[in-house]
Amino acid sequence: MAGGAKARRLPRVVRERQMVDAAVRCFARHGYQAASMDEIAELAGVSKPLVYLYLGSKEELFTACIRREAGALLAAVDAGVGGAEVPPDERLWAGLLAFFTYAADHPDSWVVLSRQARTQGEPFAGEVARMRDEIVGFVAGLIGEAAGEADVVITGRDVDALAQALVGSAESLASWANETPGVAAKEAAATLMNFAWAGLGNLMKSERWSPRRRLPGSKVTG
Amino acid sequence: MAGGAKARRLPRVVRERQMVDAAVRCFARHGYQAASMDEIAELAGVSKPLVYLYLGSKEELFTACIRREAGALLAAVDAGVGGAEVPPDERLWAGLLAFFTYAADHPDSWVVLSRQARTQGEPFAGEVARMRDEIVGFVAGLIGEAAGEADVVITGRDVDALAQALVGSAESLASWANETPGVAAKEAAATLMNFAWAGLGNLMKSERWSPRRRLPGSKVTG
Amino acid sequence: MAGGAKARRLPRVVRERQMVDAAVRCFARHGYQAASMDEIAELAGVSKPLVYLYLGSKEELFTACIRREAGALLAAVDAGVGGAEVPPDERLWAGLLAFFTYAADHPDSWVVLSRQARTQGEPFAGEVARMRDEIVGFVAGLIGEAAGEADVVITGRDVDALAQALVGSAESLASWANETPGVAAKEAAATLMNFAWAGLGNLMKSERWSPRRRLPGSKVTG
Amino acid sequence: MAGGAKARRLPRVVRERQMVDAAVRCFARHGYQAASMDEIAELAGVSKPLVYLYLGSKEELFTACIRREAGALLAAVDAGVGGAEVPPDERLWAGLLAFFTYAADHPDSWVVLSRQARTQGEPFAGEVARMRDEIVGFVAGLIGEAAGEADVVITGRDVDALAQALVGSAESLASWANETPGVAAKEAAATLMNFAWAGLGNLMKSERWSPRRRLPGSKVTG
DNA sequence: GATGAATGAGTTTTCATTCAT
DNA sequence: AATGAATGAAAACTCATTCAT
C-alpha cells in the first residue's frame, strides 16, 4: 500500500516542513495573533500536540517561519548576485531581479516577512530586522562602491539613508506588484533600477536638488 | 480648585479624544490584536464600559483611530503643499517635509498608519489604503506634471510604479528616521528629494539604465 | 405652550404609568432578562435615572408590572362575573368571556403574566401564582357549588385538579387564540364552555371514564 | 480501580450526555438567559471550553437540550399509545398516562419544554412548538376519529380548538401535579380523562352549553 | 510517531446601577 | 422633576497549551 492520500508516520523533517509551510500560509493570511494553532495543525494535516512536539510553541513556530523564509529570501538574492568582479549597478540589478522574483513566487513568505513579522514587536521584529539590515547593508555597500568609483565623498549616514530609501521603494514596489495583476518582476526591477540608480548617479555627480530661494510671501518665479 | 490629578465628569468630546489618544498609543505599541481594551481604558483613565459606550467596539475604535490619524496626516501634508502655481518639485519638497515632520512628531500615529492598520486585513487595510492612495495619487500627479513640462511621454502604469516607489522610499525613510536618533525630518526629506527627483529627472531625459549585454556563462568585462 | 410632542415635567403618576407601560411591552417582547433598562427608559421617553428614581430597580419594576397587570386581569374578570345569585355555569361563562376578552385586548399583558413572569423563578413566579391561585380558587368554588347543587360528593383535591385543568385549558386557548388570526374571544369562551362544563356535568352525574378491561396481549373487543 | 469520585478522560459521547444533562437542569431552574455556561460546566464536572468544544454555543446547547428532551417525550408517548386498532379513548388514555408519567419522572425536562423554551422566542419556541404541534395533532386526530364514530360533524377549527384546550389542560395538570406532593401520574391522567373525554362525549351528542337568555340589565332568574 | 481529551487564563462585550448637577 | 456621565460585576466565548495513551 503506497501512495495513500494521507501519509502517516512520516520522518520528522518532512512533517516539520509541512507544518512550517502551513504556518507561513496562516500567518500570512491572518497575522500572528489571529492565526490559530488549530488552523495551522489542520492545514498541516497533523494533530496539534505534534506541532507542539516538533516546534515548541506558537512563538517558536513563528520564529521558525521567519528564519526559514528570511533565509530563503537572502539565499535567493545571494544566488542572483555576482561577486565583487561584477560592477555595482549590475549587482544591484541582479539583486533586485532576484528579490522581485522571490516576492512574486512566494507571496505568503513576502507578506510574513514584510508585514506580519514587523508589526509583532520583539522578538519577531528583531528577527526580520536582521535580514533587512543585511539587505540594506548590501545595498549600502553597492552605493559606497559606486561612490568610490566616482570619487565622490558621501557620509556613512547618507549612504545608509539612501540604502533605506532604495530598499523601501523596492518593498513598496514588490507589494504593489503582487497586488496589481500583470506586473512582472522584471518590470518592477527595471522601474526601480531606472528610478534609483539614475538618482544615485546624479548624486555621484554632486548634482543636488535644493529648494529655490524665494522671498517670503512672494510668488515663485520660474 | 483647578488642576486636579484626575478629572472626573468631563464632556463627551474630551473623553472621546482621550480614549482615541490612548488607543492610538496602545495599537501602535502592541498591534490591533494584542492591544486589549482593558489596557486602553486604563491608559485613558476611564472604565471599559465608557469606551464601549462612546466608541462602540474594538473594531470601531481602531477605525476611529485610523480615520483620525489619516485625516491628520493628510491635513498636515495638504497644508504644507502650495497650489498649482508652485512647480512640481517644490510641491514635492514641501509635501515630503510636511510628511516627515508629521511622522517625527506623531510616531505612534505613524506606526499605526504605516504598519498596524495595513496588516489587519479588511476593513482596516482598506481604510488606510484610501489615504495612501491619495498620497500616491498626489505624487503621481506631480510626476505626470513634470513629465509634461519636459515633453516626455510615460505610460500611466510607469507613473504609478514610480509613485509607488517614491512613496515606499518615503515610508521606509520615515520609519528609519524615527528609529535612528538624530535624524531630522528636513534631512530625510532632502535625502529623498535628491535621491528621487534626480532619478525622475533622468527618466525625463530618457536616460534609462539597462543591463549590459553579456554572453551567457561568461564573466562580465568592465 | 401646551400639547408639545414631548411633554416634560409631568406629574409622577403619569410618568410612572408611562414607564410601566413601556416595561410591560419590553418584558413581553424580550423576556425579563433580555429586556434592558435602557430600552425601557427609551421607550418610555425618559432617562434611566428617572426609572430608578420612581421604580427602584429592575426587579421592582417587573414586580410592579406583574402586580398592575394581574390586578387588571382580576378586575376585568371580577367585573364580568355576577354575584352569588347567578348560577355557577353562568358565572363561569361570564368569567371566561371576560378573561378571553382581556387576553385579546392586552396581549403584552397576557404574555407577561402567562409566560414571562412564570419562568423567572421567585419572587416573580410567586407573584403571578397568587393571581392564578385566585382564579383557580374561583373556578374551584364554582365547581364545588355545582357539585353541591347536584348532590355529588367530590374530594377537595379532585375539585382542585379539575380547576387546574379548566384554567390550563383556558390559558392554552387564550394564547392559541391570540396567535391564530380570526379567533374571537367569544368563540374561544364558547368552545371551552362546551368542552369543560359538559365534562363537569358528567362528573356530576358520576359518569366516569375508565379503561376497559382486556386480557393482556389480546385484541380489544368493541 | 472502579467508581472513582471524578472520572477523567471520558469518551466524547459520555461527556456530551453529562453536559446536556447538566444544561437541562440549569435551564430548568434558572431559565435560558439566567443560566450561565459557567454553572452548567461546573455542574457537568468539566471546564467551560469543553462545553464549547462539544456543544458549540449557549444557543446550540439549549437547542440540543430541547431536541433531546422533546424527542424523549414524544418517544415515551408514542411507545405508550397503541395502533389504530385501539379505540380513540383508549389511545388518549394511554397517551395521557405516558405523558404524565414522563413529566413526573423528568420534571426538569418538563419545565424546559413547557416553560423555558417557549418563552425564549425563536428559534427555541419554534423548536418546541414543533413537538407540541405533533401532540396537538395526535389529539386532534383522536377527536376527529371519535366524532366520525359518533357520526357528528365538527369543523376543523373546532377540533383544533378542542385539542388545544385538552393539551393545555394536560400541561397545566402536569405542572400542578409536579408541584403538588402526592399527586400520581395515573391520578392526573384519570382526572383529565374524566374531565375531557366526557366533555367531548357530550359534544358528540351535540349537547351544547349556551348562556340563558335574559333581559339586559335584569337579574337572572333561576 | 501520533492523538483525543481537557483546561487555565484571557478576551470582548453587556448591563443594572449610581453620582453630580 | 430630570439627566449626562460613569462604573463594578459578570457574561459568552477563544486559544495556546498539556496530559494520558
Coordinates of N, CA and C (backbone and C1' of nucleotides) in Angstrom, one line a residue, chain F:
Chain F
dA1 P -41.2 65.5 41.6 O5' -41.0 66.8 40.6 C5' -41.8 67.0 39.5 C4' -40.9 67.2 38.3 C3' -40.6 65.9 37.6 O3' -40.6 66.1 36.1 C1' -38.6 67.0 38.2
dA2 P -40.3 64.9 35.2 O5' -38.7 65.0 35.1 C5' -38.1 66.1 34.5 C4' -36.6 65.8 34.3 C3' -36.2 64.5 33.7 O3' -35.8 64.7 32.4 C1' -34.8 65.2 35.5
dT3 P -35.3 63.4 31.5 O5' -33.7 63.6 31.7 C5' -33.2 64.8 31.4 C4' -31.7 64.8 31.6 C3' -30.9 63.6 31.0 O3' -29.8 64.1 30.3 C1' -30.3 63.8 33.3
dG4 P -29.5 63.5 28.9 O5' -27.9 63.7 28.8 C5' -27.4 65.0 29.0 C4' -26.0 65.0 29.7 C3' -25.0 64.0 29.0 O3' -23.7 64.6 29.1 C1' -25.4 63.3 31.2
dA5 P -22.5 63.8 28.6 O5' -22.0 63.1 30.0 C5' -21.4 63.9 31.0 C4' -20.9 63.1 32.1 C3' -19.8 62.0 31.6 O3' -18.7 62.1 32.5 C1' -21.5 60.9 32.9
dA6 P -17.4 61.2 32.1 O5' -17.7 59.9 32.9 C5' -17.6 60.0 34.4 C4' -18.1 58.6 34.9 C3' -17.2 57.4 34.4 O3' -16.3 57.1 35.4 C1' -19.6 57.0 34.7
dT7 P -15.3 55.9 35.1 O5' -16.0 54.7 35.8 C5' -16.5 54.9 37.1 C4' -17.3 53.6 37.6 C3' -16.5 52.3 37.4 O3' -16.6 51.6 38.5 C1' -18.7 52.1 36.5
dG8 P -15.3 50.9 39.1 O5' -16.0 49.6 39.8 C5' -17.1 49.9 40.7 C4' -18.0 48.6 40.9 C3' -17.1 47.3 41.0 O3' -17.8 46.5 41.9 C1' -18.5 47.2 39.1
dA9 P -17.3 45.0 42.2 O5' -18.2 44.1 41.3 C5' -19.6 44.3 41.2 C4' -20.2 43.3 40.2 C3' -19.5 42.0 40.2 O3' -20.5 41.0 40.1 C1' -19.5 42.9 38.0
dA10 P -20.2 39.5 40.4 O5' -20.6 38.8 39.0 C5' -21.8 39.2 38.4 C4' -21.8 39.0 36.9 C3' -21.3 37.6 36.5 O3' -22.2 37.0 35.7 C1' -20.3 39.3 35.2
dA11 P -22.4 35.5 35.6 O5' -22.7 35.2 34.1 C5' -23.7 36.0 33.4 C4' -23.3 36.3 32.0 C3' -22.7 35.1 31.3 O3' -23.7 34.5 30.5 C1' -21.4 37.2 30.9
dA12 P -23.3 33.1 29.9 O5' -22.6 33.6 28.5 C5' -23.4 34.2 27.5 C4' -22.5 34.5 26.3 C3' -22.1 33.2 25.6 O3' -22.0 33.5 24.2 C1' -20.2 34.4 26.4
dC13 P -21.9 32.4 23.2 O5' -20.4 32.3 22.9 C5' -19.7 33.5 22.4 C4' -18.2 33.4 22.6 C3' -17.6 32.1 22.1 O3' -16.9 32.5 20.9 C1' -16.6 32.8 24.1
dT14 P -16.2 31.4 20.0 O5' -14.6 31.6 20.3 C5' -14.2 32.9 20.6 C4' -12.7 32.9 20.9 C3' -11.9 31.8 20.2 O3' -10.8 32.3 19.6 C1' -11.5 31.7 22.5
dC15 P -9.9 31.6 18.6 O5' -8.6 31.3 19.3 C5' -8.1 32.3 20.3 C4' -7.0 31.8 21.0 C3' -6.3 30.6 20.3 O3' -4.9 30.8 20.4 C1' -6.9 29.9 22.5
dA16 P -3.9 30.1 19.4 O5' -2.7 29.8 20.4 C5' -2.2 30.9 21.2 C4' -1.6 30.3 22.5 C3' -0.5 29.3 22.4 O3' 0.5 29.6 23.4 C1' -2.3 28.3 23.5
dT17 P 1.8 28.7 23.4 O5' 1.3 27.4 24.3 C5' 0.9 27.6 25.6 C4' 0.4 26.4 26.2 C3' 1.3 25.1 26.1 O3' 1.8 24.8 27.3 C1' -1.0 24.6 25.8
dT18 P 2.8 23.7 27.5 O5' 2.0 22.4 28.0 C5' 1.4 22.5 29.3 C4' 0.5 21.3 29.5 C3' 1.2 19.9 29.6 O3' 0.7 19.3 30.7 C1' -0.7 19.9 28.1
dC19 P 1.6 18.4 31.5 O5' 0.8 17.1 31.7 C5' -0.5 17.2 32.3 C4' -1.4 16.1 31.7 C3' -0.9 14.7 31.8 O3' -1.9 14.0 32.5 C1' -1.8 15.1 29.7
dA20 P -1.5 12.7 33.3 O5' -2.2 11.5 32.5 C5' -3.5 11.7 32.0 C4' -3.8 10.6 31.0 C3' -3.1 9.3 31.2 O3' -4.1 8.3 30.9 C1' -2.6 10.1 29.1
dT21 P -3.7 6.8 31.1 O5' -3.7 6.3 29.6 C5' -4.7 6.8 28.7 C4' -4.3 6.5 27.3 C3' -3.7 5.1 27.1 O3' -4.5 4.4 26.2 C1' -2.5 6.8 25.9

